[in-house]
PDB file of C-alpha atoms in Angstrom:
ATOM      1  CA  UNK H 421      47.804 124.506 103.897  1.00  0.00           C
ATOM      2  CA  UNK H 422      46.423 124.040 100.387  1.00  0.00           C
ATOM      3  CA  UNK H 423      42.975 125.003 101.681  1.00  0.00           C
ATOM      4  CA  UNK H 424      44.281 128.390 102.847  1.00  0.00           C
ATOM      5  CA  UNK H 425      45.829 129.148  99.437  1.00  0.00           C
ATOM      6  CA  UNK H 426      42.589 128.155  97.697  1.00  0.00           C
ATOM      7  CA  UNK H 427      40.648 130.474 100.021  1.00  0.00           C
ATOM      8  CA  UNK H 428      43.005 133.349  99.158  1.00  0.00           C
ATOM      9  CA  UNK H 429      42.681 132.673  95.415  1.00  0.00           C
ATOM     10  CA  UNK H 430      38.886 132.445  95.634  1.00  0.00           C
ATOM     11  CA  UNK H 431      38.670 135.743  97.532  1.00  0.00           C
ATOM     12  CA  UNK H 432      40.921 137.524  95.010  1.00  0.00           C
ATOM     13  CA  UNK H 433      38.710 136.231  92.180  1.00  0.00           C
ATOM     14  CA  UNK H 434      35.527 137.259  94.026  1.00  0.00           C
ATOM     15  CA  UNK H 435      36.820 140.821  94.509  1.00  0.00           C
ATOM     16  CA  UNK H 436      38.008 141.120  90.897  1.00  0.00           C
ATOM     17  CA  UNK H 437      34.646 139.856  89.588  1.00  0.00           C
ATOM     18  CA  UNK H 438      32.886 142.449  91.744  1.00  0.00           C
ATOM     19  CA  UNK H 439      35.101 145.203  90.266  1.00  0.00           C
ATOM     20  CA  UNK H 440      35.022 144.006  86.619  1.00  0.00           C
ATOM     21  CA  UNK H 441      32.298 141.373  86.076  1.00  0.00           C
ATOM     22  CA  UNK H 442      32.856 141.127  82.311  1.00  0.00           C
ATOM     23  CA  UNK H 443      36.648 140.676  82.407  1.00  0.00           C
ATOM     24  CA  UNK H 444      38.132 137.152  82.253  1.00  0.00           C
ATOM     25  CA  UNK H 445      40.218 135.983  85.214  1.00  0.00           C
ATOM     26  CA  UNK H 446      42.840 133.272  84.815  1.00  0.00           C
ATOM     27  CA  UNK H 447      44.866 131.356  87.371  1.00  0.00           C
ATOM     28  CA  UNK H 448      46.352 128.334  85.606  1.00  0.00           C
ATOM     29  CA  UNK H 449      46.742 129.190  81.918  1.00  0.00           C
ATOM     30  CA  UNK H 450      45.329 131.802  79.570  1.00  0.00           C
ATOM     31  CA  UNK H 451      43.465 129.742  76.978  1.00  0.00           C
ATOM     32  CA  UNK H 452      41.478 132.461  75.224  1.00  0.00           C
ATOM     33  CA  UNK H 453      44.573 134.260  73.920  1.00  0.00           C
ATOM     34  CA  UNK H 454      46.372 131.144  72.633  1.00  0.00           C
ATOM     35  CA  UNK H 455      46.867 130.847  68.846  1.00  0.00           C
ATOM     36  CA  UNK H 456      45.148 127.458  68.832  1.00  0.00           C
ATOM     37  CA  UNK H 457      41.949 129.064  70.120  1.00  0.00           C
ATOM     38  CA  UNK H 458      41.839 131.517  67.222  1.00  0.00           C
ATOM     39  CA  UNK H 459      42.483 134.733  69.136  1.00  0.00           C
ATOM     40  CA  UNK H 460      45.763 136.403  68.268  1.00  0.00           C
ATOM     41  CA  UNK H 461      45.101 139.985  69.340  1.00  0.00           C
ATOM     42  CA  UNK H 462      45.485 140.950  73.010  1.00  0.00           C
ATOM     43  CA  UNK H 463      42.313 141.155  75.109  1.00  0.00           C
ATOM     44  CA  UNK H 464      41.548 142.568  78.550  1.00  0.00           C
ATOM     45  CA  UNK H 465      42.107 139.994  81.307  1.00  0.00           C
ATOM     46  CA  UNK H 466      43.453 139.347  84.812  1.00  0.00           C
ATOM     47  CA  UNK H 467      45.995 136.669  85.699  1.00  0.00           C
ATOM     48  CA  UNK H 468      46.567 135.727  89.353  1.00  0.00           C
ATOM     49  CA  UNK H 469      49.863 134.346  90.622  1.00  0.00           C
ATOM     50  CA  UNK H 470      50.304 133.260  94.253  1.00  0.00           C
ATOM     51  CA  UNK H 471      53.734 132.623  95.758  1.00  0.00           C
ATOM     52  CA  UNK H 472      54.196 130.981  99.154  1.00  0.00           C
ATOM     53  CA  UNK H 473      57.016 131.199 101.666  1.00  0.00           C
ATOM     54  CA  UNK H 474      56.767 129.789 105.140  1.00  0.00           C
ATOM     55  CA  UNK H 475      58.926 129.158 108.156  1.00  0.00           C
ATOM     56  CA  UNK H 476      58.300 126.841 111.045  1.00  0.00           C
ATOM     57  CA  UNK H 477      57.648 128.552 114.354  1.00  0.00           C
ATOM     58  CA  UNK H 478      57.323 125.420 116.460  1.00  0.00           C
ATOM     59  CA  UNK H 479      55.677 122.019 116.173  1.00  0.00           C
ATOM     60  CA  UNK H 480      52.208 123.596 116.344  1.00  0.00           C
ATOM     61  CA  UNK H 481      52.406 126.635 114.023  1.00  0.00           C
ATOM     62  CA  UNK H 482      54.001 127.834 110.799  1.00  0.00           C
ATOM     63  CA  UNK H 483      54.511 131.485 109.871  1.00  0.00           C
ATOM     64  CA  UNK H 484      53.107 131.905 106.362  1.00  0.00           C
ATOM     65  CA  UNK H 485      54.022 134.585 103.878  1.00  0.00           C
ATOM     66  CA  UNK H 486      51.902 134.766 100.750  1.00  0.00           C
ATOM     67  CA  UNK H 487      52.678 137.131  97.886  1.00  0.00           C
ATOM     68  CA  UNK H 488      49.724 137.732  95.576  1.00  0.00           C
ATOM     69  CA  UNK H 489      50.425 139.195  92.136  1.00  0.00           C
ATOM     70  CA  UNK H 490      47.456 140.284  90.040  1.00  0.00           C
ATOM     71  CA  UNK H 491      48.453 140.961  86.423  1.00  0.00           C
ATOM     72  CA  UNK H 492      46.050 143.116  84.430  1.00  0.00           C
ATOM     73  CA  UNK H 493      46.272 143.424  80.665  1.00  0.00           C
ATOM     74  CA  UNK H 494      44.268 146.209  79.060  1.00  0.00           C
ATOM     75  CA  UNK H 495      43.173 145.584  75.480  1.00  0.00           C
ATOM     76  CA  UNK H 496      44.325 149.066  74.401  1.00  0.00           C
ATOM     77  CA  UNK H 497      47.582 148.839  76.430  1.00  0.00           C
ATOM     78  CA  UNK H 498      47.159 152.410  77.675  1.00  0.00           C
ATOM     79  CA  UNK H 499      49.432 153.658  80.452  1.00  0.00           C
ATOM     80  CA  UNK H 500      46.700 156.058  81.583  1.00  0.00           C
ATOM     81  CA  UNK H 501      44.238 153.169  81.893  1.00  0.00           C
ATOM     82  CA  UNK H 502      46.860 151.241  83.888  1.00  0.00           C
ATOM     83  CA  UNK H 503      47.292 154.154  86.312  1.00  0.00           C
ATOM     84  CA  UNK H 504      43.537 154.337  86.889  1.00  0.00           C
ATOM     85  CA  UNK H 505      43.317 150.557  87.330  1.00  0.00           C
ATOM     86  CA  UNK H 506      46.259 150.599  89.797  1.00  0.00           C
ATOM     87  CA  UNK H 507      44.289 152.913  92.075  1.00  0.00           C
ATOM     88  CA  UNK H 508      41.195 150.700  91.849  1.00  0.00           C
ATOM     89  CA  UNK H 509      43.160 147.518  92.592  1.00  0.00           C
ATOM     90  CA  UNK H 510      45.014 149.086  95.506  1.00  0.00           C
ATOM     91  CA  UNK H 511      41.716 149.965  97.171  1.00  0.00           C
ATOM     92  CA  UNK H 512      40.356 146.520  96.380  1.00  0.00           C
ATOM     93  CA  UNK H 513      42.921 144.644  98.498  1.00  0.00           C
ATOM     94  CA  UNK H 514      43.959 147.240 101.115  1.00  0.00           C
ATOM     95  CA  UNK H 515      43.690 147.898 104.059  1.00  0.00           C
ATOM     96  CA  UNK H 516      42.097 144.551 105.083  1.00  0.00           C
ATOM     97  CA  UNK H 517      41.982 141.313 103.114  1.00  0.00           C
ATOM     98  CA  UNK H 518      39.554 138.716 104.489  1.00  0.00           C
ATOM     99  CA  UNK H 519      39.433 135.012 103.640  1.00  0.00           C
ATOM    100  CA  UNK H 520      38.250 131.881 105.423  1.00  0.00           C
ATOM    101  CA  UNK H 521      37.323 133.693 108.637  1.00  0.00           C
ATOM    102  CA  UNK H 522      40.653 135.564 108.800  1.00  0.00           C
ATOM    103  CA  UNK H 523      41.095 139.309 108.476  1.00  0.00           C
ATOM    104  CA  UNK H 524      44.660 140.266 107.528  1.00  0.00           C
ATOM    105  CA  UNK H 525      45.905 143.853 107.462  1.00  0.00           C
ATOM    106  CA  UNK H 526      47.553 144.697 104.150  1.00  0.00           C
ATOM    107  CA  UNK H 527      49.606 147.838 104.756  1.00  0.00           C
ATOM    108  CA  UNK H 528      50.385 148.471 101.086  1.00  0.00           C
ATOM    109  CA  UNK H 529      50.152 147.195  97.538  1.00  0.00           C
ATOM    110  CA  UNK H 530      52.785 147.812  94.891  1.00  0.00           C
ATOM    111  CA  UNK H 531      52.106 148.529  91.225  1.00  0.00           C
ATOM    112  CA  UNK H 532      54.331 148.367  88.165  1.00  0.00           C
ATOM    113  CA  UNK H 533      53.803 148.185  84.419  1.00  0.00           C
ATOM    114  CA  UNK H 534      56.053 145.767  82.544  1.00  0.00           C
ATOM    115  CA  UNK H 535      55.613 144.635  78.927  1.00  0.00           C
ATOM    116  CA  UNK H 536      52.223 146.390  78.678  1.00  0.00           C
ATOM    117  CA  UNK H 537      50.874 144.538  81.736  1.00  0.00           C
ATOM    118  CA  UNK H 538      50.015 146.111  85.096  1.00  0.00           C
ATOM    119  CA  UNK H 539      51.203 144.062  88.085  1.00  0.00           C
ATOM    120  CA  UNK H 540      49.580 144.767  91.441  1.00  0.00           C
ATOM    121  CA  UNK H 541      51.217 142.860  94.301  1.00  0.00           C
ATOM    122  CA  UNK H 542      50.500 142.623  98.005  1.00  0.00           C
ATOM    123  CA  UNK H 543      51.822 140.446 100.811  1.00  0.00           C
ATOM    124  CA  UNK H 544      49.935 138.545 103.503  1.00  0.00           C
ATOM    125  CA  UNK H 545      51.641 137.454 106.740  1.00  0.00           C
ATOM    126  CA  UNK H 546      49.891 135.179 109.227  1.00  0.00           C
ATOM    127  CA  UNK H 547      50.386 132.205 111.513  1.00  0.00           C
ATOM    128  CA  UNK H 548      48.748 128.915 110.547  1.00  0.00           C
ATOM    129  CA  UNK H 549      48.304 125.813 112.742  1.00  0.00           C
ATOM    130  CA  UNK H 550      49.988 122.606 111.648  1.00  0.00           C
ATOM    131  CA  UNK H 551      47.963 119.385 111.581  1.00  0.00           C
ATOM    132  CA  UNK H 552      48.149 117.554 114.884  1.00  0.00           C
ATOM    133  CA  UNK H 553      49.301 113.956 115.005  1.00  0.00           C
ATOM    134  CA  UNK H 554      48.440 111.552 117.786  1.00  0.00           C
ATOM    135  CA  UNK H 555      51.453 111.449 120.080  1.00  0.00           C
ATOM    136  CA  UNK H 556      50.246 109.082 122.755  1.00  0.00           C
ATOM    137  CA  UNK H 557      50.756 105.349 122.704  1.00  0.00           C
ATOM    138  CA  UNK H 558      47.802 103.263 121.717  1.00  0.00           C
ATOM    139  CA  UNK H 559      46.076 101.345 124.483  1.00  0.00           C
ATOM    140  CA  UNK H 560      47.407  97.860 124.973  1.00  0.00           C
ATOM    141  CA  UNK H 561      45.336  94.778 125.488  1.00  0.00           C
ATOM    142  CA  UNK H 562      44.639  94.003 129.089  1.00  0.00           C
ATOM    143  CA  UNK H 563      44.500  90.402 130.281  1.00  0.00           C
ATOM    144  CA  UNK H 564      42.076  89.881 133.121  1.00  0.00           C
ATOM    145  CA  UNK H 565      41.414  86.674 134.960  1.00  0.00           C
ATOM    146  CA  UNK H 566      38.233  86.442 137.004  1.00  0.00           C
ATOM    147  CA  UNK H 567      37.749  83.787 139.603  1.00  0.00           C
ATOM    148  CA  UNK H 568      34.378  83.039 141.075  1.00  0.00           C
ATOM    149  CA  UNK H 569      34.127  82.303 144.694  1.00  0.00           C
ATOM    150  CA  UNK H 570      31.774  79.433 145.432  1.00  0.00           C
ATOM    151  CA  UNK H 571      29.281  79.760 148.188  1.00  0.00           C
ATOM    152  CA  UNK H 572      30.408  77.705 151.109  1.00  0.00           C
ATOM    153  CA  UNK H 573      27.748  75.867 152.995  1.00  0.00           C
TER     154      UNK H 573
END
């Protein structure tokens, strides 16, 4: 399951880099804006957050729900720039999001600005196979006795 989430993250990063090659993209922690790194003023960047929810369908499949939130911070913190970027990001992830050989329809993306950061979110729903475990019993040792028949004269 971790492989699927990594594929989603990698595809989001690939699409964002294609849209804005010069803008930093973070997933774990934003190092370049920390005080200890010497940058105290806000810069332009993306931050990706992926949230997972799943439910078991049966012993073979799980129904996965993945919510992807792409936060975009504009250096100038302009609401007009956020509106323009919301349109670009919506077209970037809708109507089809492809990763790892899958093509998932994304009916809509939502956008909101909170604390001078644009959040673009979209949901992915798909069924994923569970790893199969061997259910059969292992073969047991078979004792065989062979008797030779002597040629009778």
